[in-house]
Every structure is written in structure tokens, then in C-alpha cells.
Coordinates of C-alpha atoms in Angstrom, one line a residue:
X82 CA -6.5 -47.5 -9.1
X83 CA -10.3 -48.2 -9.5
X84 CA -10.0 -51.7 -8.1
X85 CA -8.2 -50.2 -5.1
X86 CA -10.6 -47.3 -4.6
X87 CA -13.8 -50.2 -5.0
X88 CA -11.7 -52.5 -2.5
X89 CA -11.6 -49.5 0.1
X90 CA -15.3 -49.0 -0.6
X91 CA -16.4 -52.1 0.0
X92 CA -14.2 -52.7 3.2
X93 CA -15.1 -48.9 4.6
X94 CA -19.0 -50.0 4.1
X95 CA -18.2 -53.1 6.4
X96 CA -16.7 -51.3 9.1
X97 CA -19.0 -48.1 8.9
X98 CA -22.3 -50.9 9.2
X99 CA -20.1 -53.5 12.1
X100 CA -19.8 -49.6 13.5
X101 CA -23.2 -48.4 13.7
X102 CA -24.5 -52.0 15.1
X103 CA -22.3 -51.9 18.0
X104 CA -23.2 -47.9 18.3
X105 CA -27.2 -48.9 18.4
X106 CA -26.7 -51.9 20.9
X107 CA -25.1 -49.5 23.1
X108 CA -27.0 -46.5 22.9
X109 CA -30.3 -48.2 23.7
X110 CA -28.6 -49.9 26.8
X111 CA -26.9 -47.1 28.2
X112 CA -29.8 -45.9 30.3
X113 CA -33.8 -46.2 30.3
X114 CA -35.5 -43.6 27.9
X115 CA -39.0 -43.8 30.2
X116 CA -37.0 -42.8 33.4
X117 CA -38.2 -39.1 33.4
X118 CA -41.9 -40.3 33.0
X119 CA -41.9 -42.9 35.6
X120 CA -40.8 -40.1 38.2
X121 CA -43.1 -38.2 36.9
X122 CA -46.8 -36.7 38.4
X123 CA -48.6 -35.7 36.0
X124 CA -51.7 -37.6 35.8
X125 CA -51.9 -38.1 32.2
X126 CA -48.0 -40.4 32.8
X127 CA -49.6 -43.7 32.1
X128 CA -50.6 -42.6 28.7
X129 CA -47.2 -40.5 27.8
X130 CA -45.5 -43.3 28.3
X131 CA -47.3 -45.3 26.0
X132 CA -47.3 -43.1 23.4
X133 CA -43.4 -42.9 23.9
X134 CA -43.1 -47.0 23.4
X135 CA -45.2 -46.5 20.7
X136 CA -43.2 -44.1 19.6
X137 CA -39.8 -45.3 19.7
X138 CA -41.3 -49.0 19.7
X139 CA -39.9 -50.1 23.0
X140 CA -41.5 -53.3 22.9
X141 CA -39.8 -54.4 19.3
X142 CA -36.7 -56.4 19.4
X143 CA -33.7 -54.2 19.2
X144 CA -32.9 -55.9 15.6
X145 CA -35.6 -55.7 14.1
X146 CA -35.7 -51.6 15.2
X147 CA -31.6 -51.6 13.9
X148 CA -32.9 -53.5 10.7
X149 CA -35.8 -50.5 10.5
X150 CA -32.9 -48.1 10.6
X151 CA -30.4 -49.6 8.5
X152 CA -33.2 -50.0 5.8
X153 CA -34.2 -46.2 6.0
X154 CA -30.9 -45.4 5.6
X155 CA -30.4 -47.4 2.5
X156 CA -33.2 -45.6 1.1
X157 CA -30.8 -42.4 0.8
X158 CA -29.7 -44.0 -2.6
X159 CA -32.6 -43.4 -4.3
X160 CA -32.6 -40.1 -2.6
X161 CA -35.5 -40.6 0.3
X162 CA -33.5 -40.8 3.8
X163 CA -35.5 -42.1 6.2
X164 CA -33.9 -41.7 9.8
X165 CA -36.7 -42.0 12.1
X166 CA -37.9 -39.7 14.7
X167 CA -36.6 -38.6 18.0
X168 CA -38.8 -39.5 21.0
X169 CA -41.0 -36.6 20.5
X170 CA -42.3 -37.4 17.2
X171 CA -39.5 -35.1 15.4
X172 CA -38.1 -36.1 11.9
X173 CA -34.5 -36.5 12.6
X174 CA -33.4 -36.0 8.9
X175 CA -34.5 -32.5 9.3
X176 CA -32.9 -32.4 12.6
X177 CA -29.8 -33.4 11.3
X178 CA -29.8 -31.2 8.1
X179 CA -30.2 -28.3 10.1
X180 CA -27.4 -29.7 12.7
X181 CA -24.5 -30.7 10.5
X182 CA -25.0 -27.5 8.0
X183 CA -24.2 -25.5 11.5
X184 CA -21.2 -28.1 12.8
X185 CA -19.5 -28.4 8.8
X186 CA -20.0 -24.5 8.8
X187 CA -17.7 -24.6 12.0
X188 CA -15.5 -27.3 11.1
X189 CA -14.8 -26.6 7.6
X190 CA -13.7 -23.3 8.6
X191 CA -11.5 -24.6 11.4
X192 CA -10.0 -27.3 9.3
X193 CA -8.7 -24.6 6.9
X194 CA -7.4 -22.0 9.0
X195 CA -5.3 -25.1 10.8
X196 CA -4.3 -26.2 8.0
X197 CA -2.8 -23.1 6.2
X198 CA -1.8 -21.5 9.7
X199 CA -0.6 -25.0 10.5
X200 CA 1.5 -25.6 7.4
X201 CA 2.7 -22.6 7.0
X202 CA 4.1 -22.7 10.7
X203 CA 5.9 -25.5 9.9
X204 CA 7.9 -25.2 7.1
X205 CA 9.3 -22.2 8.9
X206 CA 10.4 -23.7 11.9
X207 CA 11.7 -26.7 10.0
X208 CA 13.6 -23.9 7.7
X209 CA 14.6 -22.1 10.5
X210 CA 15.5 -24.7 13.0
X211 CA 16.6 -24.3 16.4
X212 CA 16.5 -20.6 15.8
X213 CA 14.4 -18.6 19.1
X214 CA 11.3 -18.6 16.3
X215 CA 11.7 -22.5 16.1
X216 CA 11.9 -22.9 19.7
X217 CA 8.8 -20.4 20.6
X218 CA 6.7 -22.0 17.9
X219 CA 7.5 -25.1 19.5
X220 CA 6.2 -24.1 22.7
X221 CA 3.0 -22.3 21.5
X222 CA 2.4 -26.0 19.4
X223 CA 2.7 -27.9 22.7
X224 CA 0.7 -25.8 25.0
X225 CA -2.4 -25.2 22.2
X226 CA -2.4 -28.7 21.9
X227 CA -2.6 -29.4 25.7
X228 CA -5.1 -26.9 26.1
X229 CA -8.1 -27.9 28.1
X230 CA -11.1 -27.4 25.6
X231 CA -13.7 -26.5 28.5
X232 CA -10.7 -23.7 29.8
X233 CA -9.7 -22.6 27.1
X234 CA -13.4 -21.6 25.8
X235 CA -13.9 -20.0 29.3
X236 CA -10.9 -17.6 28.5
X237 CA -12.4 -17.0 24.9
X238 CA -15.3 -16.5 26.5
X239 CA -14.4 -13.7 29.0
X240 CA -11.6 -12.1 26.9
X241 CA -12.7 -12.5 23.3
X242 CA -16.7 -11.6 24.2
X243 CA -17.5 -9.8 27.4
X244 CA -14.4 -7.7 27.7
X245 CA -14.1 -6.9 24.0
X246 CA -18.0 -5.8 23.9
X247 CA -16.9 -3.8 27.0
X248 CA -13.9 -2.3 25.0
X249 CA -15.7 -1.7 21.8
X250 CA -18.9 0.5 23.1
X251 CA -16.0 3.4 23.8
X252 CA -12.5 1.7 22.1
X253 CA -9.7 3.2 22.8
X254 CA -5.8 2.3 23.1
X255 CA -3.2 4.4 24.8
X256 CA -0.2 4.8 23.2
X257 CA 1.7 2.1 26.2
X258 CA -0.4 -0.7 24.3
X259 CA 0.0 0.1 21.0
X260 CA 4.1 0.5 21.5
X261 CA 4.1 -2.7 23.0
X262 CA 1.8 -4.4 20.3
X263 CA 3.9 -3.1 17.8
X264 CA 7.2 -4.3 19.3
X265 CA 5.6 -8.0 19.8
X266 CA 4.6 -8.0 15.8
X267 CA 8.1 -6.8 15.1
X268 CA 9.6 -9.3 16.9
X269 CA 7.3 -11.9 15.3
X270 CA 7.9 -10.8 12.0
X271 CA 11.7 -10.4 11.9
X272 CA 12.1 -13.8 13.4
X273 CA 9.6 -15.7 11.1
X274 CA 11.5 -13.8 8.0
X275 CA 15.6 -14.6 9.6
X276 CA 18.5 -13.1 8.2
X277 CA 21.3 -11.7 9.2
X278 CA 21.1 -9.0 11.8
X279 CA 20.8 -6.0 9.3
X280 CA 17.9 -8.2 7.6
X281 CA 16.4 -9.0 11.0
X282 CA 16.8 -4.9 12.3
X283 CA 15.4 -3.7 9.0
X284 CA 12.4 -6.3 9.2
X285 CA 11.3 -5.8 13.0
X286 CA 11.8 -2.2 12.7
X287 CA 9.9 -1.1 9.3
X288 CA 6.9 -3.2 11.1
X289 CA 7.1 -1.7 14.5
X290 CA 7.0 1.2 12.8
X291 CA 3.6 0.4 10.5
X292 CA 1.8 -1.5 12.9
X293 CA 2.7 1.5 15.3
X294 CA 1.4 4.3 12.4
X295 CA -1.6 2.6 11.4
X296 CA -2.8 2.0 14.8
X297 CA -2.4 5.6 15.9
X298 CA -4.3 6.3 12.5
X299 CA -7.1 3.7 13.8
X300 CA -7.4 5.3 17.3
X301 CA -7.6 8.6 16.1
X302 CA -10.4 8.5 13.7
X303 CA -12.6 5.4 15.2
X304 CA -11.6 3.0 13.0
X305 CA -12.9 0.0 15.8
X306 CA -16.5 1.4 15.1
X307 CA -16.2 3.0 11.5
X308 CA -13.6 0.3 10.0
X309 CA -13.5 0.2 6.1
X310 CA -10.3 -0.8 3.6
X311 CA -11.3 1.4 0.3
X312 CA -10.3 0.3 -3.0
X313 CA -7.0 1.5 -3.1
X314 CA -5.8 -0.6 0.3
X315 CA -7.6 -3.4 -1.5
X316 CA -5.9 -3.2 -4.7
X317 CA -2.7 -2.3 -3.0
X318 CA -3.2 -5.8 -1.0
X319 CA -4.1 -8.2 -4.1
X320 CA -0.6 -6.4 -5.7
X321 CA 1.0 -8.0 -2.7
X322 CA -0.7 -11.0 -2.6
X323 CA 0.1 -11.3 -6.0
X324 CA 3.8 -10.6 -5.8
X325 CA 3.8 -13.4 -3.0
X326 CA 2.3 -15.6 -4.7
X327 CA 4.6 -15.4 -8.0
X328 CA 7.6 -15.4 -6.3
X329 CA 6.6 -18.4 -4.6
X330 CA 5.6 -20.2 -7.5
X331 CA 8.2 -18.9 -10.4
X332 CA 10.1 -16.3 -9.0
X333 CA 9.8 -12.6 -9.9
X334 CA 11.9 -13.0 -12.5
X335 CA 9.3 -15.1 -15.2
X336 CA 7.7 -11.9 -16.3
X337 CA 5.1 -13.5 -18.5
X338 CA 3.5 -15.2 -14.7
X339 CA 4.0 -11.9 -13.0
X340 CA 1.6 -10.0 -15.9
X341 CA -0.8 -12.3 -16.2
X342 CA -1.0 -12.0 -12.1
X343 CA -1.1 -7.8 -13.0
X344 CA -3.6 -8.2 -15.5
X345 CA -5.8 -10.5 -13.6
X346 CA -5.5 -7.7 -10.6
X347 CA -6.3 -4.6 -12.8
X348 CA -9.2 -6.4 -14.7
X349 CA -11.0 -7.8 -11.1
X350 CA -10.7 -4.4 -9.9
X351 CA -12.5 -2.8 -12.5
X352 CA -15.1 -6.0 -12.4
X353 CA -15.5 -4.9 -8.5
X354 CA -16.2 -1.5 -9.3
X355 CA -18.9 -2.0 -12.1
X356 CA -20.5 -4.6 -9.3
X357 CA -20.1 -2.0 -6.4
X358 CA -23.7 -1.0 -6.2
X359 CA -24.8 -5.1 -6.2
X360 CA -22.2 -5.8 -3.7
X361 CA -23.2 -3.1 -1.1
X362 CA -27.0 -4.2 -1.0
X363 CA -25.2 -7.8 -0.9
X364 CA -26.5 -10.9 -2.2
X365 CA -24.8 -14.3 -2.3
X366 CA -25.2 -14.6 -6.2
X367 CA -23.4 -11.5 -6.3
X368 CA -20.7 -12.6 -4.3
X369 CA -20.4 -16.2 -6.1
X370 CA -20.9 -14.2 -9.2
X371 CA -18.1 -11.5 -8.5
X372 CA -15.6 -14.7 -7.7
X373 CA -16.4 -16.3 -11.1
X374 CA -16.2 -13.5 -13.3
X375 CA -12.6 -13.0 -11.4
X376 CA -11.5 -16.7 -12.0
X377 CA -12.2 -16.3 -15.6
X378 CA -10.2 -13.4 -16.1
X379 CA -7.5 -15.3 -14.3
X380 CA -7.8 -18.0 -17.0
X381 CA -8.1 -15.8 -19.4
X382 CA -4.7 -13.4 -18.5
X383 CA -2.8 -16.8 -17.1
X384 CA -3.7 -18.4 -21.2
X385 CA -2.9 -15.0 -22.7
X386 CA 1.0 -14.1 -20.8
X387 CA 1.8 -17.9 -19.8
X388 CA 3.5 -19.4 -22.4
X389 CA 5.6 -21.9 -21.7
X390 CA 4.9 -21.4 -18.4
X391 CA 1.4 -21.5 -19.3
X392 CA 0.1 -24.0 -16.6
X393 CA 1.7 -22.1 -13.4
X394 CA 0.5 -19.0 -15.0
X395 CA -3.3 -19.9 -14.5
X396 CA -3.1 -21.3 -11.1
X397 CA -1.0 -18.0 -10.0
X398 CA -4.2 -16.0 -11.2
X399 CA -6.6 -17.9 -10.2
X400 CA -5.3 -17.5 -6.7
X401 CA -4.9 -14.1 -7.0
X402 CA -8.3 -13.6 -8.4
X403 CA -9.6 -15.5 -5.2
X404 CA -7.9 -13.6 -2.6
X405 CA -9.0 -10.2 -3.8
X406 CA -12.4 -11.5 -4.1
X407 CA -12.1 -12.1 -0.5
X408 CA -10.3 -9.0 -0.1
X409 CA -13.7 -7.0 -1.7
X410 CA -15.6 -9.0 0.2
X411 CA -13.9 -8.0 3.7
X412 CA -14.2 -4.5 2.8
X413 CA -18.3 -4.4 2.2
X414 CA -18.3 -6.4 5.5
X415 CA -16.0 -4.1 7.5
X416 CA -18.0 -1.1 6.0
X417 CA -20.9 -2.6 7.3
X418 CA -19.6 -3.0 10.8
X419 CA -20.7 0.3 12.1
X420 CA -24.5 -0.3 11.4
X421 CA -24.4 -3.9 12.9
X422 CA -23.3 -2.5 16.1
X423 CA -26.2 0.0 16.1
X424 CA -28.8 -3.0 15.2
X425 CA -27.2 -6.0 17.5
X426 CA -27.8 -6.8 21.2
X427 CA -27.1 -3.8 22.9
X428 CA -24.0 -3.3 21.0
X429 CA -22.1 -5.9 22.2
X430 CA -21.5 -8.0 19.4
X431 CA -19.2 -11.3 19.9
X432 CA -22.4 -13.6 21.5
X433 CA -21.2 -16.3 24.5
X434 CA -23.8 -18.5 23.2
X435 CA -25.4 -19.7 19.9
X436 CA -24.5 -19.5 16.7
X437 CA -26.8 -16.3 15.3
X438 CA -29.1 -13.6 17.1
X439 CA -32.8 -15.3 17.4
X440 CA -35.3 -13.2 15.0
X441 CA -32.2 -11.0 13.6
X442 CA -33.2 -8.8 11.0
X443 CA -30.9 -6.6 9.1
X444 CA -29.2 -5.7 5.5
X445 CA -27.4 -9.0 3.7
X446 CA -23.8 -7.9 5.4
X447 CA -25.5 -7.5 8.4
X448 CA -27.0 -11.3 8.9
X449 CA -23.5 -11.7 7.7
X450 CA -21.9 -10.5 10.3
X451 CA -24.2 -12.4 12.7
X452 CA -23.4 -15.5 12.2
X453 CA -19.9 -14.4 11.4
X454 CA -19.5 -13.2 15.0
X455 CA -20.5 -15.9 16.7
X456 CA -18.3 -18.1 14.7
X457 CA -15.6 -16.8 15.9
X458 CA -15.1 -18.4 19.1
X459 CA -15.6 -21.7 18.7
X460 CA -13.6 -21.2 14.9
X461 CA -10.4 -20.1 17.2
X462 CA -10.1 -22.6 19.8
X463 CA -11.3 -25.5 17.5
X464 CA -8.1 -24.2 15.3
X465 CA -5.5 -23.6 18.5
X466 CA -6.4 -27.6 18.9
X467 CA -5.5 -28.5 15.6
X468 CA -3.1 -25.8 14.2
X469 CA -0.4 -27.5 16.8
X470 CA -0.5 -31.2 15.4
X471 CA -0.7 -29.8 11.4
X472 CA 2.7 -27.8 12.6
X473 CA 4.4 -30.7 14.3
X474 CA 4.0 -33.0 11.8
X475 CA 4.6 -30.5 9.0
X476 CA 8.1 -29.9 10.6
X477 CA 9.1 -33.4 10.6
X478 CA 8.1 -34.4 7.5
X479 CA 9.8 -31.1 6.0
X480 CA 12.9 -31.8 8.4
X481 CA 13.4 -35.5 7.1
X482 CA 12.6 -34.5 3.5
X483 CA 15.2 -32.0 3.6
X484 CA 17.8 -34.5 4.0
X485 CA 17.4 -36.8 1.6
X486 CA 20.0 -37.1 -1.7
X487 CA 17.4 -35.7 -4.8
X488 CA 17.1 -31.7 -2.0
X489 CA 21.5 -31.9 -1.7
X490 CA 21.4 -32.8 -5.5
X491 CA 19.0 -30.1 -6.5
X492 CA 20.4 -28.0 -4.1
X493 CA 24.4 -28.8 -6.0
X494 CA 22.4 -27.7 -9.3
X495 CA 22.4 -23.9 -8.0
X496 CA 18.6 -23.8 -8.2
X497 CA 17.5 -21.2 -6.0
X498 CA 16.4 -22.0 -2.5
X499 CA 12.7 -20.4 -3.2
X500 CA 12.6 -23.8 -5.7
X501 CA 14.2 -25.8 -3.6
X502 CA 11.8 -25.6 -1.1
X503 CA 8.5 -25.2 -2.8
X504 CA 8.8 -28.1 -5.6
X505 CA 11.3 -30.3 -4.1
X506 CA 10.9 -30.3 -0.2
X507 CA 7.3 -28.9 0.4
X508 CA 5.0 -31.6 -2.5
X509 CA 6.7 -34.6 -1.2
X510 CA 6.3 -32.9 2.7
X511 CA 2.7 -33.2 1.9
X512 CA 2.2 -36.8 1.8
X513 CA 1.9 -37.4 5.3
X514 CA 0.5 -34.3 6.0
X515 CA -2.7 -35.5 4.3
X516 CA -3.3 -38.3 6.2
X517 CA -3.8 -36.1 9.2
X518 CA -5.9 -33.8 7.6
X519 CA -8.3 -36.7 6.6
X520 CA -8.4 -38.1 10.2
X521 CA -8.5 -34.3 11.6
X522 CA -11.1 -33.5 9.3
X523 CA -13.6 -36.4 10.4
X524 CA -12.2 -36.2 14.2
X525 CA -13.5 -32.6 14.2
X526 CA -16.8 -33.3 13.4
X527 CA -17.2 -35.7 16.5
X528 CA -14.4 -34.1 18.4
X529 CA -16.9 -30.5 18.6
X530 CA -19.3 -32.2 20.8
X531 CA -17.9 -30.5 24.1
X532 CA -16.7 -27.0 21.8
X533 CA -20.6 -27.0 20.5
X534 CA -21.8 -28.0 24.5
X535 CA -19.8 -24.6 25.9
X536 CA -20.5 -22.5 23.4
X537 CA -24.7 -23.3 23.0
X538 CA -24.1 -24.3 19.7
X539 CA -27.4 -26.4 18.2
X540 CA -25.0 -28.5 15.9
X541 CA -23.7 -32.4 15.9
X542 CA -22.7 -32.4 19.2
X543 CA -26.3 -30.8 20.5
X544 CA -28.2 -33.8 18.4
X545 CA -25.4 -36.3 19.9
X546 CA -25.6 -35.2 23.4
X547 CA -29.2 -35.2 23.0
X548 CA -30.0 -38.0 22.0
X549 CA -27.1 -40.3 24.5
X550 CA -28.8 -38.5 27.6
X551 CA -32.1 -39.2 26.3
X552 CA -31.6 -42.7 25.4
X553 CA -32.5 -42.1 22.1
X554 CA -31.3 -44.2 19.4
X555 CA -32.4 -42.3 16.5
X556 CA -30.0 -38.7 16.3
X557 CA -27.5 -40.6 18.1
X558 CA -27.3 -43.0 14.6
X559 CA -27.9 -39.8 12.6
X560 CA -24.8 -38.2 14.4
X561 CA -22.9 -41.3 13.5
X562 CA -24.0 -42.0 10.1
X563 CA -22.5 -38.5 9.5
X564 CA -19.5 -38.9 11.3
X565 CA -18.5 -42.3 10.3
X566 CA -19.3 -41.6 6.6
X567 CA -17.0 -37.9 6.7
X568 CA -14.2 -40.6 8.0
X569 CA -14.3 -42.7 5.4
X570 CA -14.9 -40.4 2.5
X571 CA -12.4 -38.3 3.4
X572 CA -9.7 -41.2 4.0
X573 CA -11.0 -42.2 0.5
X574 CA -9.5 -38.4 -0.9
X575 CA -6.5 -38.6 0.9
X576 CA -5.6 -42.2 -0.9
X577 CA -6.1 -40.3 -4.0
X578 CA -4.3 -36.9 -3.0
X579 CA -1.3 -39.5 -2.3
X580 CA -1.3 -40.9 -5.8
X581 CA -1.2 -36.9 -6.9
X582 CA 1.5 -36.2 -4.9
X583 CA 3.6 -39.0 -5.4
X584 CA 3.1 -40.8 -9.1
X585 CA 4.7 -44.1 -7.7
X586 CA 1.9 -44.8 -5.5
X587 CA -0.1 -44.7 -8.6
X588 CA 1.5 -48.0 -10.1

């Protein structure tokens, strides 16, 4: 395995440096970086355009400015990057610091949501196939993935910012909308679950009838401006989320994973409320601190109750533990809601362009919320794009591993379709399922240029756009030294993932 991982290396270095030699060549003839100055007037033109040869050192060979380059960026071993500067004298390694933290922030987030939205989306319609939930999701995946990205962030643009800050300075739903939104998550929900038609009635109907409830309940007492979960909805959620998560693991039935899932719920929650007053002035250390303490109690109560079953008992609590974390967190954020919209831009808080409010100053959950908000956007269309191929592809692999001989064997054993599915069909599902994730990964961080370009972000595609229409070889080479190395890093995990997945590919 390490000779294999060391042969990868050494043949990803050789394309990544073949890569960024053709990228230089190209960038510095795609245009002439003195054109703007040459049409200039100003009278002072003779001298700004010598200082911008100087500068960029137009009158060096191009190899010896790609050898200057390549040698700066070798430097980055011993920890001192050296990247250049763009035509006006700016260090491009803090350009591009400040750049990619604002594009990963974007894509990381994207890449998750696809992928568990994605997934998720997949091994239903592949369990449920050629059922009306099959053939919908079908549809949905082909038109999100045809979507136009320049369109489709127009319509985000108009629906998801100014007609929602419209909405939200006076929000109010009449009771026409709310019976229809109900019936359309009833309908979702009863055909993502199946069944017979008892099941399906029973399904559909008890959520029409919540989402219906709660949103009357919302209306009436300004929840859209005053929102907050409380302690009990929160606790009342992790218990679900823990349920889920045990019965898709072991079942309900293993008593000793379902307790340590309990514990780990009723310890956390009393760890959230000796941390309330830290959590509502809001710190990150607080937050990261709050999500530690719960993962050790998870380790703890998953050691303590697993027994034999030991191993599936920690991971069950650990994920518990980290989705009532989140859970605490949405609740100080959604409390703090209110305030934000008397502090922000008017009150209209979802921004068409950039990714914070210049010169914002407010509490911790405030900032927050910021940069939360204007996340948002380019978060949703960035994961339309890619939730559609992570669904497609997770159906296949899930349809073709559900016919193979060890599935019908298991299946003739009588263990229980939950197991089945989970730790027969779904692990060895996965396998090609990673490689996309470590090409979608790498292709978002390129593939934002045109999402960042509508939305104002100043990320990757801002320095790459940049520096192409400027002629400028230096945050062009920064975008792709970034780009290139996510590729191959990432294609790097995804050998190893498969040698976790599947121990045969380890020999």
C-alpha cells in the first residue's frame, strides 16, 4: 500500500508541474497585460508602464519567470511560500489565503449537503424503484443538473433574497399557503417512506397535519422574526436523531446501543445547560469546546453500555453527540435572529452580493449569521448542481449491488432488510461513490468561478478571473496550484477510502 500511495505521489507531482507549465505559457499569451496603459492618457503612462515590466518583469524570458515561480513554490516545504505579486505590487499568498478560506468555506459546505442529500436520495429511489417517488426524484436529478448556473442564481437571486427580505419585514402566510405546503410535505414524506396504502395514509396524513399545526403556531406568534427551538424541542430532536440513528445501525432491539445513545443524550443536555451562559455571549472555543465535551461522553456511554457491541456503540454516540451539538448550536443562532434583523441592512437580510456585510459589527451569533446569510445562495445552487450526479450514481451502484448472489444470500438468511441494506448493499455502494466525491470535490473549487462571478463573491474564482483578464500570471498559478493540488490530494483519499471499503483492494 505505501509503494502504491508513493507511486501515485510521484506520478500526481509530474502531471500537477506538466500542468501548471502549460497553464503559465498560456496565461501570459492570452492577451497583453500593458494594453490598459497604452490607451491610456495620463501623462505619467510612460513611467506606469515601466514600473509594471518591472514589476511583473516583462522583459525576462517566460522560463526563467516559470522557473522563479516554480522555485517559490517549492519553498512551501520549509514553510515560506513565495507566489509572487500581482501586477500591482500585491503579495498573492495573502491574496490567495484570504481567497480560498472564502471558496473552501463555500465548497466544503456544498460538497456535504450534496453528498448526504445526494446519497440519501439514492438509496431510496434505488429501494423504491419505479415507484412515482423514484420517477419524480428522477426528474428533479435531471433538471438540477441541467440547470443553467448564471439562471438559476438569477432565480435565487430574486426569490431567495429580494422577495424573502420583502416577505420578512411583515411575514405572514394565509392559511391557502400553509394547506398547500403541508399537503406537498405529506406527499413527499409518505412517498419517500412507501408502504402499503394504510402506511402511506397514516404517513402523509400525521405530517400534513404537523407541518399544518406548527405553522399556524409560527404565524401566530412571529416565529419568522422571533424564532427559537428551547431545550425541550432540542432534546426532543437529539431523542429522534438518536432513535434514527440506532435503528439504522443495530436496530432498536440491541438495548445496550440504544442506552449508551440515551445516556450520551441526557449527559450533553445537562453539559449544554451548565455552558448556557458561554454559549449565548458565543465564542468559537465555546462551541468547539461544547462538541468535545459531548464526544467524550459519547465514548464514554458507547465504552460503558456497548459490550459486545462495543465498537457500534461509540460511533452511534458519537453521532448523536454531534448532531445535538449542532442542534444547541441552531438554537443560540435562531434566538439570535431577531436582533440581527434589527442591526443588518435595513432589515433585509439574505445579501445578492458578497459574502459578509462590509464593517459589520455585532454580538458573536450575529457576525454569525452574516456570513451565514450570504452563504446561503451560492451553498444552494452549488448543491442543486451536484446533489443530482451524487443521486444518479448512488442509485446505480445501489441498484447493481442489490443484485448480486452474497444481498439474495443474506437476504435467504432472514436478516432483516434494515441489515440488509445498510451493511451489505450500502458499504460496497460506496465504492464508486467515492470516486465522484473526489473529482466533485476538486471540480468545485474551479467549477465556482462563474457561482463566485454572479454572486460578488471575492474567492478563487475572483483571483482566477482576475488575474486571466489581467494577463496576470501570478493569482492565475496561485488559483491553480490550489486547484490542481485539492485534485490530487483528494484522488489520493479516495484510493485509500477504497482499500477501507473493500479489504481486497488492500492486497
Amino acid at each position: 500500500m505505501i509503494k502504491f500511495i508513493l507511486r501515485r505521489l510521484g506520478i500526481s507531482f509530474l502531471i500537477l508541474l506538466g500542468g501548471s507549465l502549460l497553464m503559465f505559457v498560456l496565461t501570459i499569451n492570452s492577451g497583453d497585460p500593458l494594453a490598459d496603459l497604452r490607451e491610456s492618457n495620463d501623462p505619467n503612462r510612460d513611467n506606469l508602464i515601466a514600473q509594471r515590466i518591472d514589476t511583473m518583469r516583462l522583459e525576462d524570458p517566460w522560463y526563467e519567470r516559470y522557473g522563479s515561480w516554480l522555485a517559490g513554490v517549492g519553498r512551501c516545504v520549509v514553510g515560506s511560500c513565495d507566489l509572487g505579486v500581482n501586477r500591482a505590487g500585491i503579495d498573492v499568498s495573502s491574496l490567495l489565503a484570504s481567497a480560498a478560506s472564502s471558496t473552501l468555506r463555500l465548497v466544503l459546505l456544498s460538497t456535504v449537503l450534496a453528498i448526504i442529500i445526494g446519497v440519501a436520495m439514492g438509496i431510496l429511489t434505488a429501494i423504491r424503484q419505479y415507484s412515482g417517488f423514484d420517477y419524480i426524484a428522477t426528474l428533479l436529478a435531471f433538471m438540477f443538473f441541467s440547470l443553467p448556473v448564471f439562471w438559476a442564481a438569477v432565480l435565487l437571486k430574486e426569490y431567495g433574497a429580494i422577495r424573502f427580505n420583502d416577505w420578512i419585514a411583515d411575514p405572514d402566510m394565509s392559511v391557502v399557503t400553509i394547506l398547500l405546503i403541508a399537503a406537498v410535505l405529506g406527499l413527499i414524506v409518505q412517498g419517500m417512506l412507501g408502504g402499503d396504502a394504510r402506511r402511506r395514509l397514516v404517513t402523509g396524513g400525521g405530517t400534513f397535519a404537523f407541518v399544518f399545526a406548527a405553522m399556524l403556531y409560527f404565524d401566530a406568534v412571529n416565529w419568522y422574526r422571533q424564532p427559537a427551538l428551547g431545550i425541550v424541542v432540542v432534546v426532543l430532536a437529539a431523542l429522534g436523531a438518536a432513535l434514527l440513528l440506532v435503528s439504522l445501525t443495530t436496530g432498536l432491539g440491541n438495548r445496550r446501543v440504544l442506552y449508551a445513545s440515551l445516556t450520551t443524550v441526557a449527559a450533553t443536555t445537562v453539559a449544554a445547560l451548565v455552558l448556557d451562559g458561554p454559549l449565548s455571549e458565543g465564542s468559537w472555543a465555546v462551541v468547539f469546546g461544547l462538541l468535545a465535551v459531548a464526544i467524550v461522553i459519547a465514548v464514554v456511554s458507547g465504552w460503558f453500555w456497548g459490550g459486545f457491541s462495543r465498537r457500534v456503540a461509540i460511533w452511534t454516540s458519537v453521532g448523536t453527540a454531534t448532531i445535538m451539538t449542532g442542534l444547541v448550536v441552531a438554537d443560540q443562532v435562531l434566538t439570535a435572529w431577531g436582533g440581527y434583523l434589527g442591526v443588518v441592512r435595513n432589515g433585509r437580510p439574505i445579501s445578492t452580493i458578497g459574502s459578509e456585510t462590509p464593517n459589520f459589527n455585532g454580538t458573536f451569533w450575529q457576525e454569525f449569521l452574516d456570513k451565514g446569510t450570504q452563504l446561503i445562495l451560492p451553498t444552494i445552487l452549488l448543491t442543486l448542481i451536484s446533489v443530482a450526479s451524487y443521486t444518479r450514481y448512488t442509485r446505480a451502484s445501489m441498484l447493481e449491488v442489490l443484485e448480486q448472489d452474497y444481498v439474495r444470500t443474506a437476504r435467504s438468511k432472514g436478516l432483516s432488510e434494515r441489515t440488509v441494506i445498510t451493511k451489505h448493499a450500502f458499504r460496497n455502494a460506496l465504492i464508486p461513490i467515492t470516486t465522484i466525491v473526489a473529482f466533485d470535490f476538486a471540480g468545485l473549487i474551479g467549477g465556482a468561478v462563474l457561482t463566485e462571478t454572479v454572486f460578488g463573491w471575492k474567492g478563487m474564482g475572483e483571483l482566477f478571473r482576475t488575474g486571466l483578464t489581467t494577463v496576470d500570471p501570478a493569482p492565475v498559478m496561485a488559483f491553480y496550484l490550489v486547484t490542481g493540488t485539492a485534485a490530487v490530494v483528494m484522488n489520493m483519499l479516495a484510493d485509500i477510502a477504497y482499500a477501507f471499503l473493500d479489504p481486497r483492494i488492500r492486497r
